[in-house]
Amino acid sequence: MALKVEQALHMVGGAGETSYATNSRLQEKALYRTKPILETAIAELYRTLLPERMVVVDLGCSSGPNTFLVVSEVLGIVGDLCRRLEQKPPEIQFFLNDLPGNDFNNVFRSLERYEKKMEEEKGDLLVPHYVVGMPGSFYGRLSPRNTVHIFHSNYCLMWLSQVPQGLESEQGVPLNKGNIYIAENSPPQVVKAYQEQHRRDFSTFLKSRYVELSIGGGMVLTFLGRKSKHPANGELSSLYGLLAEALNAMVSQGIISQDKVATFNLPIYGASMQEVKAVIHDEGLFYLEQAQIFESNWDPFDGTDDDDTVSDNVLNGKNVAKCIRAVFESLIAHQFGAAILDELFVRYAEKVARHLLKEKTKYTVLVIALKKKA
Amino acid sequence: MALKVEQALHMVGGAGETSYATNSRLQEKALYRTKPILETAIAELYRTLLPERMVVVDLGCSSGPNTFLVVSEVLGIVGDLCRRLEQKPPEIQFFLNDLPGNDFNNVFRSLERYEKKMEEEKGDLLVPHYVVGMPGSFYGRLSPRNTVHIFHSNYCLMWLSQVPQGLESEQGVPLNKGNIYIAENSPPQVVKAYQEQHRRDFSTFLKSRYVELSIGGGMVLTFLGRKSKHPANGELSSLYGLLAEALNAMVSQGIISQDKVATFNLPIYGASMQEVKAVIHDEGLFYLEQAQIFESNWDPFDGTDDDDTVSDNVLNGKNVAKCIRAVFESLIAHQFGAAILDELFVRYAEKVARHLLKEKTKYTVLVIALKKKA
């Protein structure tokens, strides 16, 4: 049976060196970059509805500094807006959503410190707000009908609800051997399986959110995608291809079994904007208000997103490996055992470093703003 | 400075032998006993409003089987009601509230199993519902204005927001030496400090909930109290008096310091129904729809609540000690260190056992149902 993501996936908890909280700079950068789009969405909603209460749901909030960055951004946007319009600010209720395996205890304990800091900084200017935790998969219903004003999601919608079905032949033989994602040598059935899983999941996502949004409500969604037409030419194919190489090297040295790699495939899909638009169009539930693509360095600490020079490829490799580990550790440990993690990511860092000398491949990030049709 | 309960209090997490999850039978019994009152409150609300969506907040949900017992009770009540009235059931959103130190991760992970079980058992008869976690103290605001239909709370409102102020003389000398709660030899200032803290806290509680309740909304609150007029004659005084005796015995053997006991006081108050009614009356925000008192054995596994025979006082003592430990462990460890816990509760079990031979003292449980005034 295909692995359900909600059973095995969670970002590395706590606040230690390998935790997601410490290694989520990539997601943080995207939050800053997409803020103007969020601003526009909130302003339009607010001007139309002038709500006394606003419900904001952050889908895939994870556990770390970014969790509250979203809260701060929204509070700042609404506060500024209300001052400009000379309106009393609404009360905002934030629902922080993630899978049940997420470290919500850490989120809730950080919340106290966050609230204290905000009160000290903002005083009376702080928009009244209440934060709760919402466990569950966003590939399904999470909220009662017509109750949400804004859905926000950062770096989550590339996750599929499960490893695609159909990655095996009818006889049960793995079709994507040696790969862990779509690669150049993946057979067409593999590509098709990924594409269909993505289409099904994104369509379920849109339908669920449509029911939950109140009239006038909207979404701002940021996620990893690709620029090229064919999925095997995507930037994620390169990134995960290098991880597959590291795993295969460990197979050839007898450290892990070939079978384990043959049956391991990432429940992720980097869609093109064209594919995303096609699903939105077919469902017909939302207006596409904004659609932007930007690029982000694999190493989030390399701030030169706009040029192609690599100044320290070894450091870049290590940083990339840390980010990828914080995100994928639970899935990899689930398949291969936790004992291989340290060695795998040392090897992976080296492979990324070598790749960056050849080509400074970057993440392709898609941002879309949607508005519920009346 | 007086200890704030939210900094140090949480029920023992996880699902082990000393966990709250394993030792919360007392609270479970109260839930069954008060179900008719909850039924009446929900039926009245539902008939008046016929809401399409209902928001239910469980205050002090803790982490364990009882957490979902409340959810099940409400779903059952609403389901039955709607079938009788031939109405389509509303969508219910549950907010499970507790202090941020509560083991919400455990709650959220149990939620998945709970939902699966409910779906198998109820199928299409299951009332649609969504569960989220709400961290924070109920002695303050938790929700936006006018958004809640039902507040429920089981075994929580005897907790104060903090150890009462005024338990020291102006020179900083502890006034309640050798005791950890109101005892017969507690000076009048101590009694007054407890009473005033309770009045302040309960008043804050009522004001906060009033703002949060929507029109027609109400509350069902169950908590420990006392029957006698004077707080020193309460059943909790006996129970915590025995805990103080166990601590003092460890002081006299040099295991813990006298100072530590002298400055330790429980942030709890067992109010009389008269005191509770006085605060409700003074605030003037709610109609008191129901007010009941019942008794419950100290040992929740002793089902003979209605007679006064003790069949196995040693076992009773051990069971009481387990329940009290699951609730107070974090506070006691905060003051005395975790090393004393095992020994303290062995001694305590013995003292409870001896006490029960003299007198089968019982908990006094107060249940009130309140309705928001228009």
XYZ file of C-alpha atoms in Angstrom:
748
model
C 0.000 0.000 0.000
C 1.227 3.471 -0.814
C 2.674 5.369 2.121
C 0.320 8.034 3.451
C 2.269 11.177 4.140
C 0.380 11.933 7.328
C 1.663 8.723 8.893
C 5.351 9.310 8.435
C 6.047 12.942 7.677
C 6.950 15.633 10.145
C 9.645 18.261 10.163
C 12.404 17.582 12.725
C 10.974 18.827 16.058
C 12.468 20.830 18.906
C 15.029 23.577 18.439
C 18.339 21.688 18.109
C 20.974 21.934 15.373
C 19.238 19.542 12.979
C 15.717 20.778 13.798
C 13.448 22.352 11.275
C 13.173 25.397 13.534
C 16.914 25.997 13.026
C 16.890 25.094 9.314
C 13.972 26.879 7.751
C 15.604 29.968 6.311
C 14.461 29.038 2.808
C 10.832 29.191 3.854
C 11.500 32.435 5.721
C 12.881 34.085 2.589
C 9.775 33.130 0.663
C 7.570 34.683 3.333
C 9.285 38.056 2.960
C 9.209 37.837 -0.809
C 5.488 37.077 -1.027
C 4.373 39.611 1.564
C 3.162 42.178 -1.031
C 0.824 39.551 -2.495
C -0.556 38.738 0.946
C -0.972 42.465 1.552
C -3.031 42.907 -1.580
C -5.220 39.901 -0.767
C -5.908 41.026 2.791
C -6.529 44.631 1.793
C -9.043 43.628 -0.847
C -10.845 41.295 1.523
C -10.877 43.842 4.306
C -12.151 46.705 2.168
C -14.973 44.555 0.791
C -16.132 42.991 4.055
C -14.927 45.279 6.865
C -15.212 42.245 9.150
C -15.335 42.593 12.937
C -13.675 39.203 13.195
C -11.250 37.614 10.773
C -10.271 33.980 10.535
C -6.846 33.256 9.044
C -5.645 29.693 8.531
C -1.980 28.970 7.923
C -1.732 25.595 6.218
C 1.434 23.651 7.028
C 2.594 25.998 9.781
C 5.396 23.627 10.924
C 7.197 24.411 14.143
C 9.764 27.168 14.251
C 10.312 30.878 13.871
C 8.394 31.035 10.573
C 5.220 29.896 12.296
C 4.908 33.235 14.036
C 6.357 35.243 11.173
C 3.092 34.626 9.319
C 1.103 35.781 12.343
C 3.243 38.918 12.620
C 2.917 39.706 8.921
C -0.862 39.458 9.008
C -1.127 41.508 12.217
C 1.139 44.159 10.706
C -0.780 44.291 7.429
C -4.186 44.532 9.140
C -2.922 47.061 11.698
C -1.500 49.380 9.004
C -4.597 49.020 6.879
C -6.970 49.897 9.716
C -4.915 52.928 10.678
C -4.971 54.166 7.070
C -8.720 53.585 6.790
C -9.314 54.900 10.336
C -11.178 51.733 11.251
C -11.133 49.831 14.528
C -9.104 46.685 13.842
C -10.932 43.363 13.747
C -10.209 40.529 16.161
C -8.164 37.944 14.277
C -8.311 34.252 15.017
C -5.327 32.324 13.653
C -5.559 28.604 13.022
C -2.096 27.100 12.672
C -2.487 23.898 10.708
C -0.107 21.015 10.233
C -0.100 17.227 10.286
C -0.723 15.689 13.724
C 2.936 14.612 13.955
C 4.071 18.251 13.930
C 5.623 19.518 17.168
C 2.650 21.594 18.304
C 3.867 21.540 21.924
C 6.880 23.532 20.776
C 4.632 25.917 18.844
C 2.370 26.522 21.839
C 5.228 27.039 24.272
C 6.906 29.495 21.883
C 3.594 31.282 21.528
C 3.799 32.593 25.102
C 7.196 34.183 24.456
C 5.975 35.530 21.144
C 2.914 37.155 22.699
C 4.962 38.775 25.436
C 7.398 40.194 22.888
C 4.591 41.505 20.677
C 2.882 43.214 23.597
C 6.116 44.912 24.597
C 6.862 46.041 21.046
C 3.414 47.097 19.894
C 1.472 47.929 23.064
C -1.919 49.388 22.221
C -1.183 49.187 18.487
C -1.286 45.405 18.585
C -4.285 44.011 16.714
C -6.255 41.715 19.086
C -5.739 38.123 18.109
C -6.066 34.523 19.267
C -3.962 31.601 18.107
C -5.014 27.951 18.034
C -3.521 24.754 16.590
C -5.331 22.786 13.919
C -4.032 19.245 13.340
C -4.882 17.454 10.107
C -4.108 17.056 6.425
C -5.118 19.903 4.144
C -6.003 17.275 1.551
C -9.397 17.086 3.195
C -11.732 19.262 5.280
C -10.351 21.079 8.283
C -12.902 23.798 9.124
C -16.684 24.218 9.125
C -18.288 25.715 5.999
C -17.998 29.427 5.259
C -15.836 30.216 8.251
C -12.428 31.197 6.871
C -11.404 34.558 5.404
C -7.817 33.884 4.385
C -5.886 30.695 3.765
C -2.145 31.045 3.630
C 0.379 28.358 2.846
C 4.134 28.568 2.477
C 6.287 25.749 1.055
C 3.742 22.957 1.573
C 1.676 22.329 -1.527
C 4.489 20.495 -3.313
C 3.836 17.697 -0.801
C 1.482 15.053 -2.088
C -1.004 13.310 0.204
C 0.826 10.046 -0.411
C 3.517 8.425 -2.510
C 1.782 8.141 -5.898
C -0.060 4.944 -6.638
C 1.167 3.172 -9.764
C 4.904 3.284 -9.111
C 4.922 -0.517 -9.406
C 4.080 -2.808 -12.337
C 1.004 -5.006 -12.049
C 3.302 -7.753 -10.839
C 4.493 -5.517 -8.006
C 7.897 -4.739 -9.531
C 9.134 -1.225 -8.656
C 9.236 0.927 -11.809
C 11.408 3.806 -10.641
C 14.428 1.771 -9.497
C 17.435 3.748 -8.342
C 15.483 6.979 -8.365
C 13.496 8.559 -5.538
C 11.686 11.139 -7.664
C 11.046 11.704 -11.354
C 14.397 11.394 -13.147
C 15.454 11.452 -16.790
C 15.434 7.657 -16.913
C 12.081 7.283 -15.118
C 9.592 5.351 -17.307
C 6.506 7.244 -18.562
C 4.224 5.403 -16.090
C 6.180 6.940 -13.221
C 5.810 10.447 -14.601
C 2.119 9.825 -15.172
C 1.626 8.448 -11.647
C 3.199 11.571 -10.148
C 1.211 13.902 -12.359
C -2.080 12.213 -11.605
C -1.462 12.159 -7.876
C -0.697 15.882 -8.007
C -3.807 16.650 -10.012
C -6.022 14.628 -7.642
C -4.498 16.169 -4.537
C -4.561 19.761 -5.736
C -8.136 19.335 -6.891
C -9.168 17.937 -3.459
C -7.342 20.836 -1.858
C -9.232 23.421 -3.931
C -12.620 21.810 -3.299
C -12.049 21.602 0.459
C -10.904 25.192 0.776
C -13.759 26.457 -1.398
C -16.327 25.034 1.037
C -14.481 26.440 4.047
C -13.974 29.964 2.717
C -16.550 32.585 3.513
C -17.829 34.822 0.718
C -15.119 37.222 -0.373
C -12.413 35.007 1.069
C -9.170 34.061 -0.636
C -5.873 32.212 -0.530
C -2.200 33.021 -0.964
C -0.232 29.887 -1.772
C 3.533 29.605 -2.196
C 5.148 26.305 -3.146
C 8.012 24.693 -4.995
C 7.467 24.056 -8.680
C 9.430 23.992 -11.913
C 10.009 26.134 -14.975
C 10.460 23.486 -17.631
C 7.627 21.713 -19.366
C 8.680 18.151 -18.605
C 8.845 17.080 -14.930
C 12.135 15.244 -15.408
C 13.821 18.518 -16.318
C 12.743 20.253 -13.155
C 15.022 21.750 -10.526
C 13.670 19.342 -7.920
C 14.691 16.444 -10.168
C 18.275 17.630 -9.917
C 18.116 18.131 -6.172
C 16.512 14.807 -5.347
C 18.553 13.077 -8.057
C 21.663 13.924 -6.037
C 20.056 12.454 -2.917
C 19.305 9.282 -4.897
C 22.971 9.194 -5.977
C 24.067 9.368 -2.338
C 21.696 6.529 -1.440
C 22.877 4.423 -4.384
C 26.506 4.904 -3.389
C 25.599 3.494 0.024
C 23.847 0.584 -1.676
C 26.953 -0.270 -3.697
C 28.973 -0.325 -0.463
C 26.447 -2.655 1.137
C 25.343 -0.129 3.778
C 21.731 -0.125 2.673
C 19.811 -2.638 0.601
C 18.966 -2.055 -3.055
C 15.339 -3.047 -2.403
C 14.880 -0.244 0.076
C 15.957 2.334 -2.493
C 13.924 0.673 -5.261
C 10.727 1.053 -3.225
C 11.419 4.547 -1.895
C 9.852 7.480 -3.732
C 9.297 10.983 -2.437
C 5.697 12.091 -1.943
C 6.412 15.431 -3.538
C 5.767 17.017 -6.909
C 7.162 20.189 -8.408
C 4.385 21.355 -10.727
C 4.700 23.860 -13.549
C 2.544 26.987 -13.425
C 0.724 25.655 -16.481
C -0.274 22.470 -14.630
C -1.409 24.457 -11.603
C -3.496 26.797 -13.726
C -5.074 23.855 -15.530
C -6.402 22.350 -12.284
C -7.708 25.727 -11.077
C -9.425 26.242 -14.412
C -10.958 22.763 -14.491
C -12.362 23.083 -10.968
C -13.771 26.524 -11.753
C -14.125 27.525 -8.105
C -11.611 30.346 -7.871
C -10.470 33.480 -9.690
C -6.702 33.463 -10.183
C -5.817 36.958 -8.984
C -2.020 36.624 -9.048
C 0.481 34.154 -10.447
C 4.181 34.747 -10.004
C 7.329 32.705 -10.320
C 10.595 33.474 -8.611
C 13.892 31.748 -8.058
C 15.625 30.996 -4.814
C 19.109 29.598 -4.246
C 19.330 26.051 -3.028
C 21.440 27.416 -0.188
C 19.146 29.886 1.542
C 22.084 31.585 3.251
C 23.474 32.530 -0.159
C 21.683 35.829 -0.701
C 22.630 36.184 -4.384
C 19.364 34.905 -5.845
C 19.805 37.099 -8.889
C 23.177 35.967 -10.142
C 24.763 32.665 -11.058
C 28.139 32.850 -9.353
C 29.043 30.293 -6.729
C 31.481 31.627 -4.150
C 31.719 28.749 -1.682
C 30.260 25.554 -3.094
C 31.374 23.386 -0.147
C 29.580 25.601 2.358
C 26.574 25.781 0.016
C 26.465 21.991 -0.107
C 26.483 21.710 3.666
C 23.728 24.278 4.076
C 21.539 22.597 1.468
C 22.069 19.228 3.160
C 20.958 20.685 6.512
C 17.768 22.135 5.050
C 16.888 18.952 3.206
C 17.620 16.829 6.260
C 15.357 18.922 8.522
C 12.520 18.328 6.072
C 13.079 14.727 4.942
C 14.630 13.088 8.000
C 11.412 11.473 9.246
C 10.639 9.921 5.841
C 14.169 8.648 5.297
C 14.424 7.229 8.825
C 11.044 5.545 8.288
C 12.405 3.729 5.216
C 16.099 3.183 5.959
C 16.429 3.550 9.741
C 17.864 6.552 11.576
C 21.397 5.100 11.673
C 22.216 6.122 8.084
C 21.214 9.770 8.464
C 24.554 11.339 9.396
C 26.544 9.557 6.707
C 23.898 10.059 4.037
C 23.814 13.805 4.499
C 27.598 14.150 4.530
C 27.654 12.373 1.156
C 24.749 14.439 -0.066
C 26.445 17.716 0.890
C 29.469 16.701 -1.202
C 27.327 15.856 -4.211
C 25.463 19.153 -4.014
C 28.781 20.993 -3.740
C 30.076 19.306 -6.903
C 26.823 19.947 -8.776
C 26.934 23.668 -7.956
C 30.323 23.974 -9.632
C 28.761 22.717 -12.867
C 25.516 24.651 -12.642
C 23.951 26.958 -10.049
C 20.554 25.305 -10.143
C 17.879 27.169 -8.170
C 14.525 26.409 -6.673
C 11.565 27.559 -8.715
C 8.938 28.991 -6.396
C 5.342 29.512 -7.529
C 3.062 32.014 -5.800
C -0.625 32.245 -6.560
C -3.424 34.303 -5.059
C -6.937 32.922 -5.500
C -10.326 34.379 -4.703
C -13.452 32.339 -4.070
C -16.042 32.698 -6.832
C -19.438 33.870 -5.579
C 6.435 36.935 43.462
C 3.437 34.645 43.498
C 3.764 31.605 41.269
C 1.679 31.863 38.135
C -0.055 28.572 37.532
C 0.497 28.707 33.780
C 4.275 28.648 34.284
C 4.468 25.469 36.328
C 1.280 23.472 36.061
C 0.585 20.666 33.683
C -0.868 17.222 34.154
C 1.708 14.433 33.759
C 2.048 13.920 29.977
C 2.251 10.821 27.808
C 0.415 7.583 28.548
C 2.633 5.856 31.122
C 1.685 4.473 34.541
C 1.977 7.809 36.367
C 0.481 9.845 33.514
C -2.669 11.842 33.845
C -4.084 9.892 30.887
C -3.881 6.717 32.983
C -5.058 8.368 36.198
C -8.063 10.478 35.355
C -10.919 8.179 36.280
C -12.253 10.708 38.789
C -12.765 13.267 36.058
C -14.283 10.606 33.830
C -16.901 9.741 36.451
C -17.885 13.388 36.731
C -18.342 13.579 32.971
C -20.868 10.721 33.000
C -22.640 12.140 36.009
C -23.085 15.623 34.556
C -24.105 14.513 31.081
C -27.840 15.186 31.641
C -27.046 18.801 32.498
C -24.966 19.164 29.349
C -27.799 17.586 27.387
C -30.309 20.104 28.677
C -27.987 23.023 27.954
C -27.251 21.894 24.387
C -30.886 21.056 23.631
C -32.058 24.470 24.773
C -29.375 26.232 22.761
C -30.038 24.138 19.692
C -33.825 24.583 19.763
C -33.470 28.341 20.138
C -30.826 28.941 17.491
C -30.937 25.947 15.108
C -27.350 26.838 14.182
C -25.709 25.516 11.015
C -22.396 25.633 12.807
C -21.717 25.206 16.491
C -18.609 26.159 18.400
C -17.909 24.190 21.572
C -14.950 25.033 23.799
C -13.734 22.559 26.392
C -11.769 24.496 29.013
C -8.968 22.523 30.654
C -9.172 19.562 28.288
C -5.933 17.999 29.608
C -4.460 15.072 27.705
C -6.027 11.656 27.999
C -9.138 9.598 27.315
C -11.439 12.200 28.905
C -10.415 14.758 26.321
C -12.339 12.882 23.649
C -15.086 11.712 25.979
C -16.361 15.300 25.987
C -16.264 15.390 22.194
C -18.148 12.077 22.002
C -20.780 13.208 24.490
C -21.484 16.397 22.587
C -21.586 14.602 19.221
C -23.964 12.013 20.678
C -26.247 14.623 22.237
C -26.423 16.720 19.069
C -26.874 13.658 16.846
C -29.786 12.320 18.911
C -31.376 15.741 19.125
C -31.242 16.326 15.383
C -32.720 12.897 14.632
C -35.579 13.586 17.037
C -36.186 17.021 15.542
C -35.607 15.707 12.011
C -33.020 18.401 11.387
C -29.784 18.172 9.456
C -27.021 18.193 12.111
C -24.818 21.261 12.359
C -21.071 21.192 11.796
C -19.393 21.339 15.195
C -16.038 22.936 15.779
C -14.389 21.834 19.025
C -11.727 23.963 20.658
C -9.794 21.940 23.217
C -8.269 24.399 25.633
C -5.549 23.954 28.200
C -2.419 25.690 29.449
C 0.464 25.767 26.917
C 2.363 23.177 28.990
C -0.344 20.569 28.355
C 0.695 17.620 26.166
C -1.172 18.718 23.042
C 1.049 16.533 20.843
C -0.425 13.524 22.614
C -3.947 14.905 22.185
C -3.466 15.475 18.454
C -1.916 12.074 17.838
C -4.743 10.353 19.753
C -7.220 12.371 17.720
C -6.412 10.385 14.586
C -7.191 7.081 16.293
C -10.293 8.574 17.835
C -11.607 9.797 14.498
C -11.009 6.456 12.826
C -12.864 4.654 15.624
C -15.779 7.086 15.485
C -16.104 6.717 11.726
C -16.183 2.943 12.012
C -18.733 3.007 14.810
C -21.067 5.724 13.605
C -20.648 5.830 9.833
C -23.102 8.240 8.275
C -24.675 8.985 11.648
C -21.543 10.776 12.787
C -22.125 14.519 13.207
C -19.534 16.410 11.107
C -16.959 17.984 13.360
C -13.496 19.543 13.481
C -11.163 19.556 16.447
C -8.473 22.134 17.201
C -6.227 22.891 20.175
C -6.431 26.190 22.029
C -3.503 26.944 24.329
C -3.911 29.547 27.066
C -5.292 30.332 30.498
C -9.059 30.595 30.818
C -8.470 33.404 33.304
C -8.308 35.723 30.337
C -9.604 35.959 26.774
C -9.200 32.976 24.467
C -11.657 33.528 21.593
C -12.966 36.424 19.513
C -16.206 38.112 20.646
C -19.549 36.373 20.138
C -18.106 33.242 18.604
C -18.758 30.451 21.120
C -22.003 28.545 21.672
C -21.068 26.240 24.550
C -18.280 26.353 27.100
C -17.690 23.162 28.994
C -15.259 22.591 31.815
C -14.672 19.523 33.947
C -12.541 19.546 37.110
C -10.629 22.748 36.346
C -12.242 25.775 37.947
C -10.948 24.886 41.422
C -7.527 25.891 40.045
C -6.632 29.497 40.756
C -4.664 31.569 38.255
C -1.838 31.787 40.787
C -0.911 31.025 44.358
C -2.863 33.705 46.239
C -1.093 36.959 46.985
C -0.956 37.804 50.685
C 0.247 34.473 52.028
C 3.212 36.288 53.555
C 3.374 38.999 56.203
C 4.542 42.453 55.153
C 8.005 41.442 56.297
C 7.916 38.487 53.910
C 7.353 35.837 56.577
C 5.233 32.905 55.335
C 1.893 32.882 57.166
C 0.692 29.367 56.383
C 3.709 27.449 57.720
C 3.457 23.688 57.692
C 0.301 23.802 55.578
C -0.035 23.776 51.806
C -3.705 24.759 51.689
C -6.246 26.244 54.095
C -6.069 24.221 57.331
C -7.712 24.558 60.719
C -4.692 26.370 62.100
C -4.304 28.690 59.099
C -4.462 32.348 60.199
C -7.446 34.418 58.985
C -5.257 36.340 56.494
C -4.540 33.082 54.686
C -8.213 32.212 54.417
C -8.937 35.721 53.188
C -6.117 35.589 50.617
C -7.502 32.357 49.162
C -11.060 33.638 49.106
C -10.108 36.885 47.421
C -7.993 35.162 44.813
C -10.901 32.860 44.021
C -13.365 35.722 43.767
C -11.043 37.696 41.470
C -10.305 34.688 39.260
C -13.881 33.486 38.952
C -15.040 36.998 38.197
C -12.387 37.349 35.434
C -13.479 33.993 34.118
C -17.135 35.025 33.906
C -16.342 38.345 32.236
C -14.104 36.723 29.622
C -16.591 34.014 28.742
C -19.447 36.492 28.573
C -17.697 38.446 25.815
C -16.833 35.285 23.907
C -20.276 33.670 24.020
C -22.668 34.323 21.212
C -26.281 35.256 21.987
C -28.113 32.265 23.441
C -24.849 30.593 24.423
C -24.124 28.958 27.746
C -21.728 27.061 29.963
C -21.682 23.821 31.918
C -19.030 23.921 34.630
C -18.073 21.098 36.976
C -15.442 21.612 39.659
C -14.357 20.627 43.140
C -15.860 22.593 45.998
C -16.991 22.066 49.566
C -20.180 21.629 51.544
C -19.267 23.342 54.779
C -19.415 27.069 55.290
C -15.832 27.614 56.435
C -13.036 26.768 53.971
C -10.938 25.057 56.649
C -13.656 22.448 57.107
C -13.717 21.490 53.473
C -13.015 18.053 52.078
C -10.039 19.409 50.131
C -8.571 20.649 53.404
C -8.509 17.071 54.641
C -7.023 15.713 51.434
C -4.289 18.333 51.084
C -3.763 18.333 54.853
C -2.614 14.722 54.545
C -0.215 15.710 51.749
C 1.170 18.446 54.017
C 1.617 15.832 56.770
C 3.618 13.642 54.394
C 5.802 16.604 53.431
C 6.308 17.600 57.077
C 7.358 14.066 57.977
C 10.027 14.324 55.285
C 11.087 17.681 56.739
C 11.543 16.188 60.199
C 13.766 13.494 58.704
C 15.852 16.105 56.944
C 14.862 14.975 53.428
C 13.379 18.315 52.450
C 13.871 21.747 53.971
C 11.286 23.365 56.223
C 11.518 26.591 54.215
C 10.401 24.828 51.061
C 7.229 23.611 52.759
C 6.646 26.958 54.463
C 6.588 28.744 51.118
C 4.581 26.124 49.215
C 0.838 26.660 48.877
C -1.499 25.079 46.384
C -3.063 27.359 43.769
C -6.439 25.745 44.296
C -9.635 26.666 46.077
C -12.651 24.539 46.911
C -15.496 27.048 46.941
C -18.924 26.567 48.479
C -21.968 26.852 46.223
C -22.896 29.968 48.169
C -19.598 31.654 47.281
C -19.948 30.653 43.635
C -23.490 32.000 43.448
C -22.405 35.263 45.077
C -19.840 35.963 42.323
C -22.314 35.071 39.581
C -24.894 37.354 41.164
C -22.469 40.243 41.620
C -21.282 40.086 38.014
C -24.866 39.914 36.727
C -23.874 38.528 33.321
C -25.447 35.061 33.460
C -28.645 33.285 34.448
C -27.939 30.366 36.774
C -29.946 27.615 35.095
C -28.758 24.674 37.176
C -26.807 24.238 40.407
C -26.139 20.769 41.752
C -23.824 19.240 44.302
C -22.755 15.634 44.333
C -20.217 13.511 46.169
C -17.491 11.357 44.734
C -15.173 8.957 46.543
C -11.582 10.017 46.869
C -10.704 6.719 45.242
C -12.407 6.900 41.850
C -12.170 3.128 41.430
C -14.343 2.656 44.507
C -17.786 2.783 42.918
C -19.741 3.047 46.186
C -20.264 6.801 46.122
C -23.518 6.442 47.990
C -22.389 4.594 51.088
C -19.748 5.111 53.731
C -18.143 1.702 54.044
C -14.474 1.265 53.272
C -13.623 -2.209 52.036
C -9.932 -1.875 51.188
C -8.419 1.249 52.661
C -4.855 0.408 51.609
C -5.818 0.028 47.974
C -7.951 3.181 48.234
C -4.944 5.064 49.592
C -2.760 3.950 46.700
C -5.349 4.886 44.103
C -5.878 8.332 45.627
C -2.115 8.896 45.683
C -1.853 8.016 41.977
C -4.610 10.457 41.009
C -3.177 13.262 43.112
C 0.314 12.639 41.764
C -0.811 12.778 38.130
C -2.302 16.201 38.825
C 0.228 17.770 41.218
C 3.512 16.247 40.133
C 4.656 19.231 38.062
C 3.967 21.709 40.887
C 5.638 19.573 43.548
C 8.674 18.851 41.384
C 8.927 22.590 40.648
C 9.174 23.337 44.389
C 10.960 20.303 45.858
C 12.672 18.601 42.912
C 11.532 15.440 41.187
C 13.669 13.181 43.406
C 11.183 13.215 46.304
C 8.134 12.219 44.268
C 8.185 8.438 44.707
C 8.751 8.524 48.442
C 6.296 11.355 49.032
C 3.466 9.526 47.359
C 4.153 6.238 49.144
C 3.870 8.130 52.446
C 0.815 9.966 51.232
C -0.942 6.735 50.234
C -0.417 5.416 53.757
C -1.823 8.554 55.344
C -4.889 8.503 53.112
C -5.409 4.819 53.960
C -5.337 5.583 57.692
C -7.640 8.560 57.292
C -10.250 6.503 55.459
C -10.473 4.116 58.401
C -11.530 7.040 60.584
C -13.828 8.745 58.107
C -14.773 8.097 54.476
C -14.328 11.704 53.380
C -15.504 12.396 49.827
C -14.976 15.027 47.198
C -17.717 17.591 46.932
C -18.357 18.333 43.266
C -20.267 21.411 42.149
C -22.012 21.558 38.769
C -23.525 24.741 37.404
C -25.139 25.595 34.102
C -25.130 29.260 33.115
C -26.774 31.101 30.270
C -25.590 34.408 28.858
C -27.952 37.267 29.599
C -29.134 39.090 26.496
